[in-house]
Amino acid sequence: MALAHSYSSIKDFEGCARRYHEVRILKKFKSTDTEATLYGTAVHKAFEDYIRDKTPIPKIYEQFQPFVEPLANATGDIRCEERMAIRNDFTPCAFFDPSVWMRGIPDYLAINREKRIARIVDYKTGKSSRYADKTQLELMAAMVMLHHPEVDTVKGVLLFVVISDVIKAEFTRAELPTILSKWAGRADAIEKAVDVGAWNPRSSALCKFCPVTSCEYNRG
């Protein structure tokens, strides 16, 4: 069974293999929007429209203008929501290529070819950066370098706009083999679960929100 992985799907599997299996593979449950996810989607769309088309930021989000303005005016080739994908031999491919192995979509990408530097940003609308995960930037940086061989350094940011926090990370082409090896290992854990048919549940504080109500850990 060929699977296309992503940062979010791997995190889902590592959070709970059973939930991953029933939601992502068996597709027993449809995701439903919450007030928080709808808000996040609207903010992302407002930023994208402003950066790409100079559509004014809606008044309800005008407090975020200082964050988005520098992004819109950055030097280089600016792209919003660029779809990137690679095969399991780490060669770049189209997003829906039959042999796709890993996918990623940075919210914001700016490539300065003269300086051989790219900047990536992922917008966050949560109210805490306590559990900010820089590995999301790591994977996106690797995919940028694979798709854009003219880039040798990627500077990444997790931009928590609601709480005005910025989490930074930087990655170089010299680190690329290590990054790819790490993510190949994380993806391989899913592929091994497919091979043996083992989808063991994992108890956590999130169990009460899980749609898999038949699970012994779901007491919601």
mmCIF file of N, CA, C and O in Angstrom, residues 148-185:
data_model
loop_
_atom_site.group_PDB
_atom_site.id
_atom_site.type_symbol
_atom_site.label_atom_id
_atom_site.label_comp_id
_atom_site.label_asym_id
_atom_site.label_seq_id
_atom_site.Cartn_x
_atom_site.Cartn_y
_atom_site.Cartn_z
ATOM 1 N N HIS A 148 14.297 23.600 -5.269
ATOM 2 C CA HIS A 148 15.008 24.802 -5.733
ATOM 3 C C HIS A 148 16.500 24.642 -5.454
ATOM 4 O O HIS A 148 17.004 25.104 -4.421
ATOM 5 N N PRO A 149 17.230 23.994 -6.362
ATOM 6 C CA PRO A 149 18.661 23.738 -6.135
ATOM 7 C C PRO A 149 19.498 25.007 -6.020
ATOM 8 O O PRO A 149 20.645 24.947 -5.567
ATOM 9 N N GLU A 150 18.933 26.144 -6.391
ATOM 10 C CA GLU A 150 19.643 27.410 -6.252
ATOM 11 C C GLU A 150 19.642 27.923 -4.822
ATOM 12 O O GLU A 150 20.324 28.915 -4.501
ATOM 13 N N VAL A 151 18.904 27.267 -3.953
ATOM 14 C CA VAL A 151 18.806 27.681 -2.547
ATOM 15 C C VAL A 151 19.743 26.835 -1.693
ATOM 16 O O VAL A 151 19.679 25.606 -1.724
ATOM 17 N N ASP A 152 20.606 27.497 -0.919
ATOM 18 C CA ASP A 152 21.533 26.795 -0.028
ATOM 19 C C ASP A 152 21.185 26.962 1.445
ATOM 20 O O ASP A 152 21.637 26.183 2.280
ATOM 21 N N THR A 153 20.402 27.984 1.762
ATOM 22 C CA THR A 153 20.020 28.240 3.152
ATOM 23 C C THR A 153 18.537 28.578 3.207
ATOM 24 O O THR A 153 18.044 29.348 2.378
ATOM 25 N N VAL A 154 17.850 28.001 4.166
ATOM 26 C CA VAL A 154 16.432 28.304 4.367
ATOM 27 C C VAL A 154 16.250 28.834 5.784
ATOM 28 O O VAL A 154 16.630 28.179 6.757
ATOM 29 N N LYS A 155 15.676 30.016 5.886
ATOM 30 C CA LYS A 155 15.359 30.614 7.179
ATOM 31 C C LYS A 155 13.855 30.489 7.399
ATOM 32 O O LYS A 155 13.073 30.975 6.594
ATOM 33 N N GLY A 156 13.486 29.818 8.460
ATOM 34 C CA GLY A 156 12.076 29.534 8.700
ATOM 35 C C GLY A 156 11.539 30.210 9.942
ATOM 36 O O GLY A 156 12.285 30.483 10.892
ATOM 37 N N VAL A 157 10.243 30.459 9.919
ATOM 38 C CA VAL A 157 9.570 31.114 11.040
ATOM 39 C C VAL A 157 8.201 30.480 11.274
ATOM 40 O O VAL A 157 7.443 30.270 10.322
ATOM 41 N N LEU A 158 7.915 30.173 12.531
ATOM 42 C CA LEU A 158 6.551 29.872 12.960
ATOM 43 C C LEU A 158 6.021 31.177 13.539
ATOM 44 O O LEU A 158 6.511 31.652 14.567
ATOM 45 N N LEU A 159 5.051 31.770 12.861
ATOM 46 C CA LEU A 159 4.585 33.106 13.217
ATOM 47 C C LEU A 159 3.259 33.025 13.969
ATOM 48 O O LEU A 159 2.200 32.829 13.379
ATOM 49 N N PHE A 160 3.333 33.173 15.278
ATOM 50 C CA PHE A 160 2.143 33.135 16.121
ATOM 51 C C PHE A 160 1.571 34.548 16.205
ATOM 52 O O PHE A 160 1.949 35.340 17.081
ATOM 53 N N VAL A 161 0.670 34.855 15.292
ATOM 54 C CA VAL A 161 0.217 36.243 15.146
ATOM 55 C C VAL A 161 -0.665 36.712 16.301
ATOM 56 O O VAL A 161 -0.639 37.886 16.665
ATOM 57 N N VAL A 162 -1.443 35.831 16.887
ATOM 58 C CA VAL A 162 -2.367 36.233 17.948
ATOM 59 C C VAL A 162 -1.618 36.657 19.207
ATOM 60 O O VAL A 162 -2.019 37.603 19.893
ATOM 61 N N ILE A 163 -0.526 35.959 19.500
ATOM 62 C CA ILE A 163 0.228 36.255 20.722
ATOM 63 C C ILE A 163 1.545 36.984 20.440
ATOM 64 O O ILE A 163 2.369 37.167 21.332
ATOM 65 N N SER A 164 1.745 37.378 19.181
ATOM 66 C CA SER A 164 2.941 38.148 18.783
ATOM 67 C C SER A 164 4.237 37.430 19.160
ATOM 68 O O SER A 164 5.153 38.020 19.744
ATOM 69 N N ASP A 165 4.318 36.163 18.814
ATOM 70 C CA ASP A 165 5.523 35.393 19.094
ATOM 71 C C ASP A 165 6.085 34.855 17.780
ATOM 72 O O ASP A 165 5.329 34.496 16.867
ATOM 73 N N VAL A 166 7.402 34.820 17.708
ATOM 74 C CA VAL A 166 8.078 34.363 16.504
ATOM 75 C C VAL A 166 9.096 33.284 16.886
ATOM 76 O O VAL A 166 9.994 33.528 17.690
ATOM 77 N N ILE A 167 8.946 32.100 16.311
ATOM 78 C CA ILE A 167 9.867 30.991 16.547
ATOM 79 C C ILE A 167 10.693 30.801 15.274
ATOM 80 O O ILE A 167 10.144 30.540 14.208
ATOM 81 N N LYS A 168 12.012 30.949 15.392
ATOM 82 C CA LYS A 168 12.870 30.931 14.214
ATOM 83 C C LYS A 168 13.729 29.667 14.164
ATOM 84 O O LYS A 168 14.067 29.079 15.192
ATOM 85 N N ALA A 169 14.095 29.293 12.949
ATOM 86 C CA ALA A 169 15.028 28.183 12.736
ATOM 87 C C ALA A 169 15.714 28.400 11.388
ATOM 88 O O ALA A 169 15.153 29.038 10.493
ATOM 89 N N GLU A 170 16.910 27.874 11.263
ATOM 90 C CA GLU A 170 17.658 28.028 10.009
ATOM 91 C C GLU A 170 18.276 26.692 9.620
ATOM 92 O O GLU A 170 18.767 25.945 10.481
ATOM 93 N N PHE A 171 18.240 26.393 8.329
ATOM 94 C CA PHE A 171 18.732 25.117 7.823
ATOM 95 C C PHE A 171 19.590 25.344 6.584
ATOM 96 O O PHE A 171 19.309 26.233 5.781
ATOM 97 N N THR A 172 20.649 24.539 6.431
ATOM 98 C CA THR A 172 21.548 24.674 5.285
ATOM 99 C C THR A 172 21.542 23.398 4.451
ATOM 100 O O THR A 172 21.137 22.326 4.929
ATOM 101 N N ARG A 173 22.040 23.519 3.243
ATOM 102 C CA ARG A 173 22.075 22.366 2.350
ATOM 103 C C ARG A 173 22.949 21.246 2.916
ATOM 104 O O ARG A 173 22.689 20.062 2.658
ATOM 105 N N ALA A 174 23.956 21.608 3.708
ATOM 106 C CA ALA A 174 24.810 20.589 4.312
ATOM 107 C C ALA A 174 24.030 19.676 5.254
ATOM 108 O O ALA A 174 24.412 18.518 5.480
ATOM 109 N N GLU A 175 22.929 20.184 5.807
ATOM 110 C CA GLU A 175 22.100 19.404 6.731
ATOM 111 C C GLU A 175 21.077 18.528 6.018
ATOM 112 O O GLU A 175 20.393 17.716 6.662
ATOM 113 N N LEU A 176 20.940 18.703 4.726
ATOM 114 C CA LEU A 176 19.866 18.042 3.981
ATOM 115 C C LEU A 176 19.871 16.517 4.123
ATOM 116 O O LEU A 176 18.810 15.927 4.396
ATOM 117 N N PRO A 177 21.007 15.836 3.975
ATOM 118 C CA PRO A 177 20.975 14.365 4.129
ATOM 119 C C PRO A 177 20.479 13.918 5.497
ATOM 120 O O PRO A 177 19.712 12.950 5.597
ATOM 121 N N THR A 178 20.875 14.623 6.547
ATOM 122 C CA THR A 178 20.441 14.263 7.900
ATOM 123 C C THR A 178 18.941 14.478 8.067
ATOM 124 O O THR A 178 18.237 13.647 8.656
ATOM 125 N N ILE A 179 18.446 15.599 7.557
ATOM 126 C CA ILE A 179 17.013 15.900 7.659
ATOM 127 C C ILE A 179 16.184 14.841 6.929
ATOM 128 O O ILE A 179 15.206 14.316 7.458
ATOM 129 N N LEU A 180 16.603 14.524 5.712
ATOM 130 C CA LEU A 180 15.854 13.549 4.916
ATOM 131 C C LEU A 180 15.884 12.167 5.563
ATOM 132 O O LEU A 180 14.881 11.446 5.566
ATOM 133 N N SER A 181 17.018 11.788 6.119
ATOM 134 C CA SER A 181 17.130 10.491 6.790
ATOM 135 C C SER A 181 16.184 10.422 7.989
ATOM 136 O O SER A 181 15.526 9.400 8.221
ATOM 137 N N LYS A 182 16.102 11.509 8.734
ATOM 138 C CA LYS A 182 15.219 11.554 9.906
ATOM 139 C C LYS A 182 13.762 11.368 9.501
ATOM 140 O O LYS A 182 13.035 10.569 10.095
ATOM 141 N N TRP A 183 13.330 12.103 8.460
ATOM 142 C CA TRP A 183 11.929 12.026 8.053
ATOM 143 C C TRP A 183 11.610 10.706 7.358
ATOM 144 O O TRP A 183 10.494 10.204 7.452
ATOM 145 N N ALA A 184 12.609 10.125 6.693
ATOM 146 C CA ALA A 184 12.406 8.801 6.100
ATOM 147 C C ALA A 184 12.159 7.779 7.204
ATOM 148 O O ALA A 184 11.309 6.893 7.074
ATOM 149 N N GLY A 185 12.879 7.907 8.307
ATOM 150 C CA GLY A 185 12.680 7.003 9.431
ATOM 151 C C GLY A 185 11.308 7.151 10.052
ATOM 152 O O GLY A 185 10.659 6.161 10.402
#
